[in-house]
Tab-separated table of C-alpha atoms and ligand atoms in Angstrom:
chain	number	residue	atom	x	y	z
A	1	MET	CA	0.000	0.000	0.000
A	2	ILE	CA	1.190	3.483	-0.770
A	3	ALA	CA	2.422	5.597	2.162
A	4	ARG	CA	0.037	8.478	2.902
A	5	ARG	CA	2.847	11.007	2.985
A	6	TYR	CA	3.080	10.682	-0.811
A	7	LEU	CA	-0.629	11.354	-1.427
A	8	ILE	CA	-2.433	14.646	-1.877
A	9	ALA	CA	-6.184	13.970	-1.869
A	10	ALA	CA	-8.474	15.238	-4.643
A	11	GLY	CA	-9.265	18.853	-3.887
A	12	GLY	CA	-5.768	19.581	-2.648
A	13	LEU	CA	-5.944	18.391	0.953
A	14	ALA	CA	-2.367	17.475	1.763
A	15	LEU	CA	-2.121	14.164	3.532
A	16	ALA	CA	1.638	14.334	3.464
A	17	GLY	CA	3.090	13.362	6.766
A	18	CYS	CA	-0.223	13.383	8.639
A	19	ALA	CA	-0.549	9.680	9.280
A	20	SER	CA	2.996	8.496	9.255
A	21	THR	CA	5.645	8.930	11.863
A	22	LYS	CA	8.064	6.853	9.774
A	23	ARG	CA	10.887	8.915	8.289
A	24	PRO	CA	11.155	8.960	4.476
A	25	PRO	CA	13.820	6.540	3.240
A	26	PRO	CA	17.204	8.075	2.295
A	27	MET	CA	16.747	7.541	-1.460
A	28	GLY	CA	13.225	8.944	-1.392
A	29	HIS	CA	10.129	7.958	-3.349
A	30	VAL	CA	10.304	6.722	-6.943
A	31	VAL	CA	7.036	6.406	-8.851
A	32	VAL	CA	6.913	4.168	-11.907
A	33	VAL	CA	4.043	4.672	-14.349
A	34	GLY	CA	3.141	1.793	-16.658
A	35	GLY	CA	3.304	-1.838	-15.574
A	36	GLY	CA	4.344	-3.376	-18.906
A	37	PHE	CA	7.771	-4.858	-19.619
A	38	GLY	CA	9.607	-1.591	-18.944
A	39	GLY	CA	7.725	-0.286	-15.915
A	40	ALA	CA	7.272	-3.592	-14.086
A	41	THR	CA	10.979	-4.371	-14.448
A	42	ALA	CA	11.978	-0.894	-13.267
A	43	ALA	CA	9.765	-1.182	-10.179
A	44	ARG	CA	11.107	-4.637	-9.385
A	45	TYR	CA	14.792	-3.748	-9.725
A	46	LEU	CA	14.483	-0.410	-7.903
A	47	LYS	CA	13.213	-2.329	-4.882
A	48	LEU	CA	15.570	-5.300	-5.352
A	49	TRP	CA	18.643	-3.069	-5.477
A	50	GLY	CA	17.397	-0.195	-3.300
A	51	GLY	CA	15.783	-2.244	-0.520
A	52	ALA	CA	14.471	-0.273	2.444
A	53	ALA	CA	16.421	2.797	1.311
A	54	VAL	CA	13.827	3.621	-1.361
A	55	ASP	CA	10.026	3.655	-1.566
A	56	VAL	CA	8.715	2.456	-4.928
A	57	THR	CA	5.165	2.888	-6.223
A	58	LEU	CA	3.944	1.377	-9.499
A	59	VAL	CA	0.871	2.948	-11.115
A	60	GLU	CA	-0.738	0.842	-13.867
A	61	ARG	CA	-4.232	1.285	-15.258
A	62	ASN	CA	-4.854	-2.429	-15.873
A	63	ALA	CA	-5.293	-4.789	-12.917
A	64	VAL	CA	-3.484	-7.546	-14.833
A	65	PHE	CA	-0.460	-7.575	-17.167
A	66	THR	CA	-1.101	-9.001	-20.665
A	67	SER	CA	1.918	-9.870	-22.807
A	68	CYS	CA	2.142	-8.865	-26.462
A	69	PRO	CA	4.986	-11.390	-26.995
A	70	MET	CA	3.306	-14.749	-27.755
A	71	SER	CA	0.001	-12.990	-28.565
A	72	ASN	CA	0.356	-13.986	-32.223
A	73	LEU	CA	0.064	-17.600	-31.032
A	74	VAL	CA	-3.316	-16.682	-29.506
A	75	ILE	CA	-4.412	-15.040	-32.741
A	76	GLY	CA	-3.280	-18.161	-34.616
A	77	GLY	CA	-5.336	-20.394	-32.294
A	78	ILE	CA	-2.348	-22.103	-30.635
A	79	ARG	CA	-2.646	-20.652	-27.091
A	80	ASP	CA	-5.267	-19.052	-24.843
A	81	LEU	CA	-5.174	-15.381	-23.960
A	82	SER	CA	-5.196	-16.373	-20.272
A	83	SER	CA	-1.703	-17.852	-20.729
A	84	LEU	CA	-0.386	-14.318	-21.449
A	85	ARG	CA	-1.835	-12.810	-18.286
A	86	HIS	CA	-0.145	-12.325	-14.936
A	87	GLY	CA	-0.952	-10.313	-11.815
A	88	TYR	CA	1.227	-7.852	-9.932
A	89	ALA	CA	1.306	-9.802	-6.639
A	90	GLY	CA	4.950	-10.781	-7.194
A	91	LEU	CA	5.999	-7.130	-7.245
A	92	VAL	CA	3.893	-6.356	-4.176
A	93	SER	CA	5.538	-9.239	-2.310
A	94	GLN	CA	8.903	-7.595	-3.076
A	95	GLY	CA	7.761	-4.371	-1.397
A	96	VAL	CA	6.487	-2.389	-4.399
A	97	ALA	CA	3.340	-0.350	-3.645
A	98	HIS	CA	0.884	-1.007	-6.479
A	99	VAL	CA	-1.870	1.387	-7.529
A	100	THR	CA	-4.391	0.312	-10.169
A	101	ASP	CA	-5.392	3.627	-11.743
A	102	SER	CA	-4.777	5.827	-14.757
A	103	VAL	CA	-2.428	8.759	-14.578
A	104	VAL	CA	-4.112	11.718	-16.257
A	105	ALA	CA	-1.535	14.483	-15.734
A	106	LEU	CA	2.131	14.937	-14.866
A	107	ASP	CA	3.834	17.984	-13.394
A	108	PRO	CA	7.611	17.517	-13.612
A	109	VAL	CA	8.277	20.845	-11.862
A	110	ALA	CA	6.097	20.182	-8.805
A	111	ARG	CA	7.043	16.483	-9.085
A	112	THR	CA	3.480	15.300	-8.832
A	113	LEU	CA	1.151	13.199	-10.960
A	114	THR	CA	-2.630	13.170	-10.966
A	115	LEU	CA	-4.689	9.987	-10.847
A	116	SER	CA	-8.064	9.643	-12.584
A	117	GLY	CA	-10.013	10.407	-9.391
A	118	GLY	CA	-8.101	13.663	-8.841
A	119	ALA	CA	-5.717	12.503	-6.082
A	120	ARG	CA	-2.088	13.425	-6.596
A	121	LEU	CA	1.087	11.503	-5.885
A	122	VAL	CA	4.372	13.165	-4.970
A	123	TRP	CA	7.648	11.725	-6.226
A	124	ASP	CA	11.374	12.390	-5.985
A	125	ARG	CA	11.993	10.681	-9.316
A	126	LEU	CA	9.608	9.356	-11.943
A	127	VAL	CA	10.146	6.383	-14.259
A	128	LEU	CA	7.759	6.603	-17.194
A	129	ALA	CA	7.021	3.496	-19.277
A	130	PRO	CA	3.723	4.180	-21.052
A	131	GLY	CA	4.466	2.135	-24.189
A	132	ILE	CA	3.095	3.306	-27.531
A	133	GLY	CA	0.276	5.512	-28.721
A	134	PHE	CA	-1.253	5.504	-32.195
A	135	LEU	CA	-1.609	8.051	-34.996
A	136	PRO	CA	-4.876	6.800	-36.540
A	137	ASP	CA	-5.709	10.192	-38.024
A	138	GLU	CA	-2.873	9.825	-40.540
A	139	VAL	CA	-5.293	7.583	-42.477
A	140	SER	CA	-8.734	8.981	-43.238
A	141	GLY	CA	-11.453	6.764	-41.758
A	142	LEU	CA	-9.105	4.640	-39.649
A	143	ARG	CA	-9.981	6.121	-36.254
A	144	SER	CA	-13.723	5.493	-36.642
A	145	ALA	CA	-13.126	1.968	-38.011
A	146	LEU	CA	-10.967	1.138	-34.979
A	147	GLU	CA	-13.431	2.716	-32.569
A	148	SER	CA	-16.368	0.791	-34.033
A	149	GLY	CA	-14.441	-2.507	-34.051
A	150	ARG	CA	-14.740	-2.828	-37.853
A	151	ALA	CA	-10.926	-2.811	-37.886
A	152	VAL	CA	-8.592	-4.008	-35.123
A	153	HIS	CA	-4.888	-3.440	-34.568
A	154	ALA	CA	-4.294	-5.994	-31.776
A	155	TRP	CA	-0.977	-4.218	-31.129
A	156	THR	CA	-1.283	-3.456	-27.407
A	157	GLY	CA	-2.514	-6.800	-26.062
A	158	GLY	CA	-5.784	-7.545	-24.290
A	159	ALA	CA	-9.267	-7.349	-25.771
A	160	GLN	CA	-8.121	-6.600	-29.329
A	161	ILE	CA	-6.164	-9.866	-29.455
A	162	GLN	CA	-9.311	-11.776	-28.561
A	163	ALA	CA	-11.375	-9.709	-31.008
A	164	LEU	CA	-9.038	-10.510	-33.907
A	165	ARG	CA	-9.069	-14.184	-32.968
A	166	HIS	CA	-12.889	-14.216	-32.960
A	167	GLN	CA	-13.033	-12.444	-36.331
A	168	LEU	CA	-10.725	-15.082	-37.836
A	169	GLU	CA	-12.894	-17.880	-36.431
A	170	ALA	CA	-15.961	-16.221	-37.960
A	171	LEU	CA	-14.279	-15.710	-41.357
A	172	PRO	CA	-16.458	-17.174	-44.116
A	173	GLU	CA	-14.988	-19.916	-46.330
A	174	GLY	CA	-13.092	-18.190	-49.149
A	175	GLY	CA	-12.896	-14.967	-47.094
A	176	VAL	CA	-10.054	-12.438	-47.155
A	177	VAL	CA	-7.925	-11.191	-44.254
A	178	LEU	CA	-5.882	-8.006	-44.596
A	179	ILE	CA	-2.878	-7.054	-42.462
A	180	SER	CA	-1.634	-3.524	-43.051
A	181	ILE	CA	1.829	-2.684	-41.667
A	182	PRO	CA	2.739	0.971	-40.940
A	183	LYS	CA	6.019	2.645	-41.808
A	184	ALA	CA	8.807	1.975	-39.318
A	185	PRO	CA	9.532	2.748	-36.541
A	186	TYR	CA	6.808	0.730	-34.866
A	187	ARG	CA	6.649	-1.674	-31.888
A	188	CYS	CA	8.249	-5.081	-32.577
A	189	PRO	CA	9.653	-4.974	-36.145
A	190	PRO	CA	9.194	-8.750	-36.815
A	191	GLY	CA	5.753	-8.890	-35.133
A	192	PRO	CA	3.563	-8.301	-38.207
A	193	TYR	CA	5.401	-10.948	-40.253
A	194	GLU	CA	5.165	-13.485	-37.420
A	195	ARG	CA	1.460	-12.713	-37.216
A	196	ALA	CA	1.129	-13.221	-40.976
A	197	CYS	CA	2.737	-16.687	-40.680
A	198	LEU	CA	0.494	-17.744	-37.800
A	199	ILE	CA	-2.706	-16.450	-39.397
A	200	ALA	CA	-1.720	-18.177	-42.665
A	201	SER	CA	-1.115	-21.438	-40.730
A	202	TYR	CA	-4.546	-21.148	-39.137
A	203	LEU	CA	-6.238	-20.450	-42.467
A	204	SER	CA	-4.498	-23.460	-44.067
A	205	ARG	CA	-5.780	-25.674	-41.245
A	206	ALA	CA	-9.288	-24.292	-40.802
A	207	LYS	CA	-10.277	-22.237	-43.878
A	208	PRO	CA	-8.305	-23.642	-46.815
A	209	ARG	CA	-9.923	-21.411	-49.457
A	210	ALA	CA	-9.287	-18.174	-47.536
A	211	LYS	CA	-6.585	-15.624	-48.453
A	212	LEU	CA	-4.285	-13.421	-46.389
A	213	LEU	CA	-3.023	-10.167	-47.893
A	214	VAL	CA	-0.079	-8.512	-46.143
A	215	LEU	CA	0.367	-4.956	-47.390
A	216	ASP	CA	3.478	-3.284	-46.022
A	217	ALA	CA	4.096	0.485	-46.121
A	218	ASN	CA	7.826	-0.271	-45.911
A	219	PRO	CA	9.989	-1.115	-48.923
A	220	GLU	CA	10.859	-4.528	-47.480
A	221	ILE	CA	10.362	-6.902	-44.546
A	222	GLN	CA	11.726	-5.071	-41.486
A	223	SER	CA	13.345	-7.920	-39.514
A	224	LYS	CA	14.596	-11.483	-40.202
A	225	LYS	CA	13.926	-10.719	-43.876
A	226	ALA	CA	15.422	-13.816	-45.465
A	227	LEU	CA	13.784	-16.114	-42.896
A	228	PHE	CA	10.338	-14.645	-43.413
A	229	GLU	CA	10.705	-14.586	-47.203
A	230	ARG	CA	11.540	-18.290	-47.089
A	231	ALA	CA	8.685	-19.055	-44.692
A	232	PHE	CA	6.207	-17.147	-46.859
A	233	ALA	CA	7.362	-19.096	-49.942
A	234	GLN	CA	7.839	-22.550	-48.388
A	235	HIS	CA	5.055	-22.748	-45.790
A	236	HIS	CA	2.421	-20.229	-46.766
A	237	ALA	CA	2.419	-19.845	-50.563
A	238	GLY	CA	-1.101	-20.097	-51.924
A	239	VAL	CA	-2.588	-18.534	-48.757
A	240	LEU	CA	-0.394	-15.505	-48.086
A	241	GLU	CA	0.425	-12.711	-50.512
A	242	TYR	CA	2.993	-10.126	-49.391
A	243	ARG	CA	3.356	-6.729	-51.063
A	244	PRO	CA	5.904	-4.065	-49.994
A	245	ASN	CA	5.602	-0.291	-50.655
A	246	ALA	CA	1.874	-0.483	-49.986
A	247	GLU	CA	0.792	2.273	-47.611
A	248	LEU	CA	-2.788	2.464	-46.390
A	249	ILE	CA	-4.120	5.885	-47.311
A	250	GLU	CA	-7.864	5.712	-46.645
A	251	LEU	CA	-10.532	3.492	-45.205
A	252	LEU	CA	-13.894	4.064	-46.891
A	253	PRO	CA	-17.161	3.843	-44.905
A	254	ASP	CA	-18.041	0.557	-46.681
A	255	GLY	CA	-14.807	-1.011	-45.325
A	256	THR	CA	-12.777	-0.749	-48.538
A	257	ALA	CA	-9.099	-0.213	-47.699
A	258	ARG	CA	-7.558	2.179	-50.191
A	259	PHE	CA	-3.830	1.867	-50.925
A	260	GLU	CA	-1.855	3.943	-53.441
A	261	PHE	CA	-2.087	1.343	-56.208
A	262	GLU	CA	-5.122	-0.760	-55.272
A	263	ASP	CA	-8.355	-0.975	-53.297
A	264	VAL	CA	-8.818	-4.011	-51.064
A	265	ARG	CA	-12.092	-5.495	-49.834
A	266	ALA	CA	-11.453	-7.794	-46.897
A	267	ASP	CA	-13.617	-9.554	-44.312
A	268	VAL	CA	-11.080	-9.077	-41.514
A	269	LEU	CA	-9.184	-5.785	-41.280
A	270	ASN	CA	-6.096	-6.006	-39.099
A	271	LEU	CA	-4.836	-2.464	-39.617
A	272	ILE	CA	-1.836	-1.486	-37.513
A	273	PRO	CA	-1.638	2.320	-37.270
A	274	ALA	CA	1.517	4.435	-37.280
A	275	GLN	CA	2.868	4.876	-33.780
A	276	ARG	CA	4.358	7.339	-31.311
A	277	ALA	CA	5.203	7.425	-27.602
A	278	GLY	CA	2.240	6.715	-25.316
A	279	GLU	CA	-0.046	9.675	-24.569
A	280	LEU	CA	1.405	10.233	-21.111
A	281	ALA	CA	4.847	10.963	-22.569
A	282	ARG	CA	3.490	13.452	-25.107
A	283	ASP	CA	5.014	16.495	-23.366
A	284	PHE	CA	8.458	14.849	-23.373
A	285	ALA	CA	8.301	13.631	-26.994
A	286	ASN	CA	10.947	15.983	-28.357
A	287	VAL	CA	11.971	13.860	-31.377
A	288	ASN	CA	9.679	14.508	-34.363
A	289	ARG	CA	6.989	15.139	-31.735
A	290	ARG	CA	6.664	11.361	-31.618
A	291	TRP	CA	9.364	9.837	-29.453
A	292	VAL	CA	11.146	10.710	-26.216
A	293	GLY	CA	14.821	11.605	-26.492
A	294	ILE	CA	16.874	10.556	-23.450
A	295	ASP	CA	20.363	10.624	-22.015
A	296	TRP	CA	21.387	6.976	-22.368
A	297	LEU	CA	23.579	7.056	-19.241
A	298	THR	CA	20.662	7.852	-16.943
A	299	MET	CA	17.626	7.159	-19.165
A	300	GLN	CA	16.546	10.684	-18.152
A	301	SER	CA	14.365	12.706	-20.515
A	302	GLN	CA	16.246	15.397	-22.452
A	303	VAL	CA	13.527	17.894	-21.542
A	304	ALA	CA	12.465	17.003	-17.980
A	305	GLN	CA	14.823	16.630	-15.033
A	306	GLY	CA	13.935	13.767	-12.723
A	307	VAL	CA	11.827	11.986	-15.355
A	308	HIS	CA	13.381	8.739	-16.626
A	309	VAL	CA	11.784	7.040	-19.634
A	310	VAL	CA	12.106	3.416	-20.754
A	311	GLY	CA	10.606	1.083	-23.346
A	312	ASP	CA	8.806	1.682	-26.608
A	313	ALA	CA	8.182	5.383	-25.892
A	314	LEU	CA	11.884	6.115	-26.485
A	315	PHE	CA	13.534	7.462	-29.586
A	316	SER	CA	15.477	4.268	-30.192
A	317	ALA	CA	19.227	4.243	-30.663
A	318	PRO	CA	20.398	3.184	-34.171
A	319	GLY	CA	19.624	-0.486	-34.837
A	320	MET	CA	17.747	-0.872	-31.558
A	321	PRO	CA	14.248	-2.315	-32.037
A	322	LYS	CA	11.256	-1.535	-29.854
A	323	SER	CA	10.975	-4.810	-27.954
A	324	GLY	CA	9.900	-6.178	-24.592
A	325	HIS	CA	13.387	-7.576	-24.106
A	326	LEU	CA	14.965	-4.140	-24.555
A	327	ALA	CA	12.312	-2.460	-22.389
A	328	ASN	CA	13.327	-4.913	-19.638
A	329	GLN	CA	17.025	-4.132	-20.167
A	330	GLN	CA	16.522	-0.355	-20.326
A	331	ALA	CA	14.489	-0.550	-17.117
A	332	LYS	CA	17.460	-2.108	-15.312
A	333	LEU	CA	19.693	0.728	-16.561
A	334	ALA	CA	17.133	3.261	-15.350
A	335	ALA	CA	16.779	1.579	-11.940
A	336	ALA	CA	20.540	1.526	-11.405
A	337	ALA	CA	20.892	5.162	-12.540
A	338	VAL	CA	18.017	6.393	-10.365
A	339	LEU	CA	19.467	4.713	-7.270
A	340	ALA	CA	22.946	6.073	-8.036
A	341	LEU	CA	21.629	9.608	-8.548
A	342	GLN	CA	19.532	9.478	-5.380
A	343	SER	CA	22.610	8.334	-3.433
A	344	GLY	CA	24.905	10.941	-4.953
A	345	ASP	CA	26.962	8.211	-6.662
A	346	ALA	CA	28.315	8.195	-10.223
A	347	VAL	CA	26.268	6.336	-12.843
A	348	ASN	CA	27.742	3.516	-14.938
A	349	PRO	CA	29.753	5.296	-17.694
A	350	ALA	CA	29.613	2.384	-20.181
A	351	PRO	CA	26.250	0.591	-20.012
A	352	VAL	CA	25.502	-2.383	-22.267
A	353	VAL	CA	22.108	-3.833	-23.200
A	354	MET	CA	21.135	-6.731	-25.416
A	355	ASN	CA	18.102	-7.905	-27.339
A	356	THR	CA	16.813	-11.329	-28.283
A	357	CYS	CA	13.679	-11.674	-30.323
A	358	TYR	CA	12.081	-14.975	-31.357
A	359	SER	CA	9.456	-15.227	-34.100
A	360	PHE	CA	7.261	-18.202	-34.931
A	361	VAL	CA	6.895	-18.999	-38.624
A	362	SER	CA	4.568	-21.958	-37.943
A	363	PRO	CA	2.782	-23.166	-34.780
A	364	THR	CA	5.946	-24.930	-33.565
A	365	GLU	CA	8.969	-23.522	-35.416
A	366	ALA	CA	10.690	-20.272	-34.484
A	367	ALA	CA	13.837	-18.317	-35.342
A	368	HIS	CA	15.695	-15.651	-33.388
A	369	VAL	CA	17.660	-12.470	-33.897
A	370	VAL	CA	20.060	-11.121	-31.278
A	371	SER	CA	22.064	-7.906	-30.864
A	372	VAL	CA	24.220	-6.179	-28.231
A	373	HIS	CA	24.341	-2.385	-27.792
A	374	GLN	CA	26.966	-0.416	-25.873
A	375	TYR	CA	27.134	3.256	-24.918
A	376	ASP	CA	29.395	5.342	-27.154
A	377	ALA	CA	30.720	8.300	-25.163
A	378	VAL	CA	31.607	10.309	-28.298
A	379	GLU	CA	28.227	10.047	-29.990
A	380	ARG	CA	26.365	9.801	-26.663
A	381	THR	CA	24.126	7.045	-27.882
A	382	MET	CA	23.965	3.255	-27.805
A	383	LYS	CA	25.693	1.546	-30.740
A	384	ALA	CA	25.428	-2.039	-31.900
A	385	VAL	CA	28.575	-3.969	-30.953
A	386	PRO	CA	30.164	-5.291	-34.172
A	387	GLY	CA	30.316	-9.085	-34.334
A	388	ALA	CA	27.916	-9.540	-31.425
A	389	ALA	CA	24.728	-9.834	-33.488
A	390	GLY	CA	23.254	-12.983	-34.962
A	391	VAL	CA	20.260	-14.522	-36.615
A	392	SER	CA	19.128	-18.158	-36.930
A	393	SER	CA	20.105	-19.926	-40.128
A	394	ALA	CA	16.657	-21.548	-40.277
A	395	PRO	CA	13.575	-21.801	-38.052
A	396	ASN	CA	13.117	-25.072	-36.163
A	397	SER	CA	11.100	-26.597	-33.342
A	398	THR	CA	13.966	-26.451	-30.816
A	399	GLU	CA	13.915	-22.677	-31.231
A	400	GLY	CA	10.142	-22.876	-30.821
A	401	GLU	CA	10.708	-24.389	-27.365
A	402	LEU	CA	13.364	-21.762	-26.602
A	403	ALA	CA	10.953	-19.005	-27.603
A	404	LEU	CA	8.399	-20.248	-25.071
A	405	ALA	CA	11.112	-20.531	-22.406
A	406	TRP	CA	12.240	-16.970	-23.213
A	407	ALA	CA	8.691	-15.738	-22.613
A	408	ARG	CA	8.311	-17.584	-19.305
A	409	HIS	CA	11.650	-16.235	-18.144
A	410	ILE	CA	11.083	-12.594	-19.066
A	411	TRP	CA	7.602	-12.574	-17.518
A	412	ALA	CA	9.122	-13.994	-14.316
A	413	ASP	CA	12.004	-11.512	-14.360
A	414	SER	CA	9.825	-8.464	-15.065
A	415	LEU	CA	6.963	-9.302	-12.689
A	416	ALA	CA	8.863	-11.158	-9.933
A	417	LEU	CA	6.883	-14.349	-10.581
A	418	ALA	CA	7.835	-17.411	-8.589
A	419	GLU	CA	7.798	-19.885	-11.498
A	420	ARG	CA	10.687	-19.855	-13.919
B	501	FAD	C1	2.244	-8.898	-31.697
B	501	FAD	C2	3.454	-8.498	-30.884
B	501	FAD	C3	4.448	-9.412	-30.623
B	501	FAD	C4	5.563	-9.045	-29.875
B	501	FAD	N1	6.529	-9.977	-29.653
B	501	FAD	C5	7.641	-9.620	-28.964
B	501	FAD	C6	8.651	-10.577	-28.702
B	501	FAD	O1	8.554	-11.743	-29.085
B	501	FAD	N2	9.742	-10.171	-28.004
B	501	FAD	C7	9.875	-8.893	-27.539
B	501	FAD	O2	10.892	-8.600	-26.894
B	501	FAD	N3	8.918	-7.966	-27.776
B	501	FAD	C8	7.821	-8.286	-28.476
B	501	FAD	N4	6.828	-7.343	-28.698
B	501	FAD	C9	7.062	-5.943	-28.290
B	501	FAD	C10	6.710	-5.688	-26.814
B	501	FAD	O3	5.376	-6.026	-26.549
B	501	FAD	C11	6.926	-4.216	-26.490
B	501	FAD	O4	8.160	-3.793	-26.993
B	501	FAD	C12	6.865	-3.999	-24.985
B	501	FAD	O5	5.556	-4.269	-24.529
B	501	FAD	C13	7.272	-2.579	-24.616
B	501	FAD	O6	7.222	-2.431	-23.231
B	501	FAD	P1	6.761	-1.021	-22.595
B	501	FAD	O7	6.900	-1.192	-21.124
B	501	FAD	O8	7.435	0.089	-23.278
B	501	FAD	O9	5.219	-0.902	-23.002
B	501	FAD	P2	3.997	-1.814	-22.568
B	501	FAD	O10	4.429	-3.208	-22.319
B	501	FAD	O11	2.932	-1.568	-23.574
B	501	FAD	O12	3.528	-1.216	-21.176
B	501	FAD	C14	2.977	0.071	-21.080
B	501	FAD	C15	2.030	0.055	-19.880
B	501	FAD	O13	1.710	1.396	-19.506
B	501	FAD	C16	0.375	1.425	-19.088
B	501	FAD	N5	-0.092	2.812	-19.196
B	501	FAD	C17	-0.031	3.602	-20.291
B	501	FAD	N6	-0.531	4.825	-20.014
B	501	FAD	C18	-0.926	4.791	-18.712
B	501	FAD	C19	-1.532	5.753	-17.852
B	501	FAD	N7	-1.859	6.988	-18.299
B	501	FAD	N8	-1.794	5.396	-16.581
B	501	FAD	C20	-1.482	4.164	-16.115
B	501	FAD	N9	-0.916	3.192	-16.910
B	501	FAD	C21	-0.635	3.527	-18.181
B	501	FAD	C22	-0.327	0.477	-20.057
B	501	FAD	O14	-1.569	0.021	-19.531
B	501	FAD	C23	0.713	-0.640	-20.197
B	501	FAD	O15	0.498	-1.691	-19.271
B	501	FAD	C24	5.689	-7.714	-29.400
B	501	FAD	C25	4.666	-6.783	-29.653
B	501	FAD	C26	3.564	-7.167	-30.387
B	501	FAD	C27	2.471	-6.160	-30.646
């Protein structure tokens, strides 16, 4: 439970100090907003490394965490959505105060945030991990289609994943499914192509006369290109058609998706909008008004002292994808930096992070890509370490098992789950 000294009730009544005789801990109060891969990990490691010397509060609007990694297996009918869901009890058992609420405003000068009911929380440092937001208005008609449920993106987990799965189950024989991929950068570069493989596998099994069109605004497949090209040709030819340089420009009221060179009529519209940092980070999004620029040594926003940002909301370093694995790694950097700064210690001058990303190309076979990124003091950014990257030579079922183990492990690490 959150200490009352950090709460200002709705209406401005200061509760600070009134109920607690306990002295504030020496490293103060760190509030983490967003309980996804980045925020949950930051909260866990702040408490793990800071112990009783720091108070940590996690504010997350959803009562339960739902993983996007492995969600394409749900869409493809291989797993249940419930297998992607985990509670926050592990973090609470480690001493993290957990508040289920939405943050509606931030004041980095007063160092307060406002919850949906009007109460305010006071912090010494803030770790912000709000994930992505969408830019649906870049395509005429897309916002209303998403709001009505006529189109789904299924790109933030939860109900949309289930909705897309149900739409695929209801697809008429001989029906058409459309996946539209936005221009990079977007969350999880290989994610749309993995989804294409798993939807194509499902259609081959359950709806053999159906078609899947994958129209990509980018000039080519954005990750594991050769592996996906081979999978499309060897496993999914006849069901899946992939076309690059195909940007969605309009969605007509009758559901026709208009691209530059063609109009598409589809029964299922999986339209992934262009992306930006989550709404809560909007005021700190100083790069193209879309992404948050940070100092990579501290993960601190370039425009707000005391506000550290991790995960997909960041302006990524060159060659660094937006992934759950990297959100987890960045969160550990942020936790270490916050504790160092609060103690008056120096931060690590040469941090290193790494990424591993598995993709399924069939219900059982997966392939991975891996990279390592180290801080470059001259360019003041993270740079890929030459010779430390790799990609599978071919997908196989052993890597499928490793992909599932990766997911179990990162959920356990991020959320302090007992099972490993
Ligand atoms: C289909 C798909 C497959 C993927 N597969 C992989 C994979 O295999 N491996 C991998 O590493 N990554 C994968 N990813 C990417 C991964 O999901 C993201 O990179 C990761 O979730 C980013 O973590 P985050 O903490 O930045 O954001 P999120 O995990 O989205 O967490 C943000 C949290 O902030 C909360 N929040 C936002 N605003 C507020 C507010 N105002 N108040 C309170 N709470 C708020 C949200 O509810 C959410 O829980 C995949 C993504 C998709 C879509």
